[in-house]
């Protein structure tokens, strides 16, 4: 097994268990991410049909379009693994499928993160003005970046978890 891509100190037996192609961890992660994407997409689908939608600024309609497309893209990326798994069962190369699925899930998480940030900006700028909306979006972006990307990478680099 080629382990040159792994930079943490894992003994060989642990590595084989870690990278055995078991999809249970992916399913657990999808159970967290998918409902967020579904809820955001469902909410955004209803927005254009609200009475006040035509009154929002033209630029905010573009923000809405971007947010909606990002939310739907995240939904497609996050649900793709389940559909792919169903269509190609039984899996011949589980570790390879897991690697590909992990990349799709990360792409789905990125698009979901951007949709959450732009959605925050859209909602709060409509209610409180552009400054408050942008400030809140920046805070949410910082929170997502810190908890979803920076902290896990730091833990991995320092071998804390």
C-alpha positions as a LaTeX table, in Angstrom:
\begin{tabular}{lrrr}
\hline
Residue & $x$ (\AA) & $y$ (\AA) & $z$ (\AA) \\
\hline
Unk1 & 0.00 & 0.00 & 0.00 \\
Unk2 & 1.40 & 3.40 & $-0.94$ \\
Unk3 & 1.37 & 5.58 & 2.17 \\
Unk4 & 3.60 & 8.41 & 0.99 \\
Unk5 & 0.66 & 10.84 & 0.98 \\
Unk6 & 0.08 & 10.43 & 4.73 \\
Unk7 & 2.12 & 12.86 & 6.81 \\
Unk8 & 1.06 & 11.92 & 10.35 \\
Unk9 & 2.64 & 9.30 & 12.57 \\
Unk10 & 0.29 & 6.34 & 12.15 \\
Unk11 & 1.52 & 2.82 & 12.62 \\
Unk12 & 0.98 & 0.46 & 9.68 \\
Unk13 & $-1.83$ & $-1.57$ & 11.34 \\
Unk14 & $-3.73$ & 1.61 & 12.19 \\
Unk15 & $-3.20$ & 2.87 & 8.64 \\
Unk16 & $-4.82$ & $-0.22$ & 7.15 \\
Unk17 & $-7.86$ & 0.19 & 9.42 \\
Unk18 & $-7.93$ & 3.93 & 8.71 \\
Unk19 & $-7.83$ & 3.58 & 4.94 \\
Unk20 & $-9.79$ & 0.35 & 4.43 \\
Unk21 & $-12.48$ & 1.90 & 2.28 \\
Unk22 & $-15.21$ & 1.64 & 4.94 \\
Unk23 & $-17.85$ & 4.21 & 4.08 \\
Unk24 & $-19.37$ & 4.54 & 7.57 \\
Unk25 & $-17.50$ & 7.75 & 8.40 \\
Unk26 & $-18.59$ & 9.33 & 5.10 \\
Unk27 & $-22.21$ & 8.46 & 5.80 \\
Unk28 & $-22.02$ & 10.07 & 9.23 \\
Unk29 & $-20.53$ & 13.24 & 7.77 \\
Unk30 & $-23.18$ & 13.38 & 5.06 \\
Unk31 & $-25.91$ & 13.06 & 7.71 \\
Unk32 & $-24.66$ & 16.36 & 9.12 \\
Unk33 & $-24.03$ & 18.25 & 5.87 \\
Unk34 & $-26.98$ & 17.15 & 3.73 \\
Unk35 & $-29.78$ & 18.51 & 5.96 \\
Unk36 & $-28.07$ & 21.92 & 6.05 \\
Unk37 & $-27.87$ & 22.01 & 2.28 \\
Unk38 & $-31.43$ & 20.74 & 1.89 \\
Unk39 & $-32.84$ & 23.28 & 4.33 \\
Unk40 & $-31.01$ & 26.20 & 2.73 \\
Unk41 & $-32.02$ & 25.12 & $-0.78$ \\
Unk42 & $-35.66$ & 24.64 & 0.25 \\
Unk43 & $-35.76$ & 28.07 & 1.86 \\
Unk44 & $-34.16$ & 29.75 & $-1.14$ \\
Unk45 & $-36.60$ & 28.12 & $-3.57$ \\
Unk46 & $-39.46$ & 29.96 & $-1.84$ \\
Unk47 & $-37.84$ & 33.41 & $-1.67$ \\
Unk48 & $-38.64$ & 34.65 & $-5.22$ \\
Unk49 & $-42.31$ & 33.92 & $-4.61$ \\
Unk50 & $-42.48$ & 36.16 & $-1.55$ \\
Unk51 & $-44.29$ & 39.49 & $-2.05$ \\
Unk52 & $-41.29$ & 41.67 & $-1.25$ \\
Unk53 & $-38.75$ & 39.91 & $-3.48$ \\
Unk54 & $-39.25$ & 42.32 & $-6.38$ \\
Unk55 & $-38.48$ & 45.24 & $-4.07$ \\
Unk56 & $-34.95$ & 44.11 & $-3.19$ \\
Unk57 & $-32.03$ & 45.84 & $-4.87$ \\
Unk58 & $-30.80$ & 44.54 & $-8.22$ \\
Unk59 & $-27.39$ & 43.61 & $-6.76$ \\
Unk60 & $-29.09$ & 41.63 & $-4.00$ \\
Unk61 & $-30.93$ & 39.64 & $-6.67$ \\
Unk62 & $-27.51$ & 38.66 & $-8.04$ \\
Unk63 & $-26.40$ & 37.70 & $-4.53$ \\
Unk64 & $-29.58$ & 35.63 & $-4.26$ \\
Unk65 & $-28.86$ & 33.93 & $-7.60$ \\
Unk66 & $-25.31$ & 33.08 & $-6.53$ \\
Unk67 & $-26.51$ & 31.83 & $-3.13$ \\
Unk68 & $-29.23$ & 29.70 & $-4.70$ \\
Unk69 & $-26.89$ & 28.16 & $-7.29$ \\
Unk70 & $-24.25$ & 27.46 & $-4.63$ \\
Unk71 & $-26.82$ & 25.83 & $-2.33$ \\
Unk72 & $-28.18$ & 23.62 & $-5.10$ \\
Unk73 & $-24.64$ & 22.76 & $-6.22$ \\
Unk74 & $-23.78$ & 21.72 & $-2.67$ \\
Unk75 & $-26.91$ & 19.58 & $-2.55$ \\
Unk76 & $-25.93$ & 17.85 & $-5.81$ \\
Unk77 & $-22.32$ & 17.29 & $-4.68$ \\
Unk78 & $-23.30$ & 16.02 & $-1.24$ \\
Unk79 & $-25.94$ & 13.61 & $-2.55$ \\
Unk80 & $-23.87$ & 12.38 & $-5.51$ \\
Unk81 & $-21.96$ & 9.82 & $-3.43$ \\
Unk82 & $-25.14$ & 7.97 & $-2.47$ \\
Unk83 & $-26.39$ & 7.86 & $-6.06$ \\
Unk84 & $-22.99$ & 6.78 & $-7.41$ \\
Unk85 & $-22.67$ & 4.09 & $-4.75$ \\
Unk86 & $-26.10$ & 2.72 & $-5.61$ \\
Unk87 & $-25.37$ & 2.63 & $-9.34$ \\
Unk88 & $-21.98$ & 0.89 & $-9.16$ \\
Unk89 & $-22.67$ & $-1.61$ & $-6.38$ \\
Unk90 & $-20.88$ & $-3.78$ & $-5.50$ \\
Unk91 & $-17.82$ & $-1.59$ & $-5.19$ \\
Unk92 & $-14.71$ & $-3.13$ & $-6.68$ \\
Unk93 & $-12.23$ & $-0.58$ & $-5.29$ \\
Unk94 & $-13.63$ & 0.86 & $-2.04$ \\
Unk95 & $-10.59$ & 2.96 & $-1.09$ \\
Unk96 & $-10.58$ & 4.64 & $-4.51$ \\
Unk97 & $-14.33$ & 5.29 & $-4.33$ \\
Unk98 & $-13.90$ & 6.69 & $-0.81$ \\
Unk99 & $-11.16$ & 9.07 & $-2.01$ \\
Unk100 & $-13.35$ & 10.30 & $-4.86$ \\
Unk101 & $-16.39$ & 10.60 & $-2.56$ \\
Unk102 & $-14.32$ & 12.55 & $-0.02$ \\
Unk103 & $-13.35$ & 15.05 & $-2.69$ \\
Unk104 & $-16.99$ & 15.48 & $-3.72$ \\
Unk105 & $-18.01$ & 15.97 & $-0.10$ \\
Unk106 & $-15.31$ & 18.60 & 0.41 \\
Unk107 & $-16.43$ & 20.39 & $-2.77$ \\
Unk108 & $-20.00$ & 20.24 & $-1.46$ \\
Unk109 & $-18.85$ & 21.65 & 1.88 \\
Unk110 & $-17.05$ & 24.52 & 0.13 \\
Unk111 & $-20.11$ & 25.44 & $-1.92$ \\
Unk112 & $-22.32$ & 25.10 & 1.17 \\
Unk113 & $-19.97$ & 27.37 & 3.13 \\
Unk114 & $-20.07$ & 30.06 & 0.45 \\
Unk115 & $-23.86$ & 29.73 & 0.21 \\
Unk116 & $-24.17$ & 30.15 & 4.00 \\
Unk117 & $-21.96$ & 33.23 & 3.90 \\
Unk118 & $-23.75$ & 34.84 & 0.96 \\
Unk119 & $-27.13$ & 33.87 & 2.42 \\
Unk120 & $-26.20$ & 35.58 & 5.68 \\
Unk121 & $-25.20$ & 38.69 & 3.76 \\
Unk122 & $-28.41$ & 38.67 & 1.73 \\
Unk123 & $-30.78$ & 38.24 & 4.67 \\
Unk124 & $-29.10$ & 40.68 & 7.03 \\
Unk125 & $-28.41$ & 43.36 & 4.43 \\
Unk126 & $-32.08$ & 43.26 & 3.45 \\
Unk127 & $-33.15$ & 43.70 & 7.08 \\
Unk128 & $-30.39$ & 45.89 & 8.56 \\
Unk129 & $-28.52$ & 47.37 & 5.61 \\
Unk130 & $-25.40$ & 46.57 & 3.63 \\
Unk131 & $-22.87$ & 47.28 & 6.40 \\
Unk132 & $-24.48$ & 44.94 & 8.95 \\
Unk133 & $-25.04$ & 42.26 & 6.30 \\
Unk134 & $-21.43$ & 42.40 & 5.16 \\
Unk135 & $-20.10$ & 42.42 & 8.72 \\
Unk136 & $-22.23$ & 39.41 & 9.67 \\
Unk137 & $-21.16$ & 37.58 & 6.50 \\
Unk138 & $-17.50$ & 38.26 & 7.35 \\
Unk139 & $-18.03$ & 36.91 & 10.87 \\
Unk140 & $-19.73$ & 33.77 & 9.54 \\
Unk141 & $-16.93$ & 33.34 & 6.97 \\
Unk142 & $-14.35$ & 33.58 & 9.75 \\
Unk143 & $-16.25$ & 31.09 & 11.90 \\
Unk144 & $-16.62$ & 28.58 & 9.06 \\
Unk145 & $-12.99$ & 28.98 & 7.99 \\
Unk146 & $-11.76$ & 28.53 & 11.55 \\
Unk147 & $-13.91$ & 25.54 & 12.50 \\
Unk148 & $-14.10$ & 23.73 & 9.18 \\
Unk149 & $-10.61$ & 24.27 & 7.74 \\
Unk150 & $-8.01$ & 25.98 & 9.92 \\
Unk151 & $-8.61$ & 24.09 & 13.19 \\
Unk152 & $-8.67$ & 20.57 & 11.66 \\
Unk153 & $-5.53$ & 21.32 & 9.63 \\
Unk154 & $-3.81$ & 22.65 & 12.74 \\
Unk155 & $-4.78$ & 19.53 & 14.70 \\
Unk156 & $-3.46$ & 17.34 & 11.90 \\
Unk157 & $-0.21$ & 19.29 & 11.61 \\
Unk158 & 0.42 & 19.16 & 15.35 \\
Unk159 & $-0.89$ & 15.59 & 15.67 \\
Unk160 & $-3.39$ & 16.66 & 18.35 \\
Unk161 & $-6.19$ & 14.39 & 17.15 \\
\hline
\end{tabular}
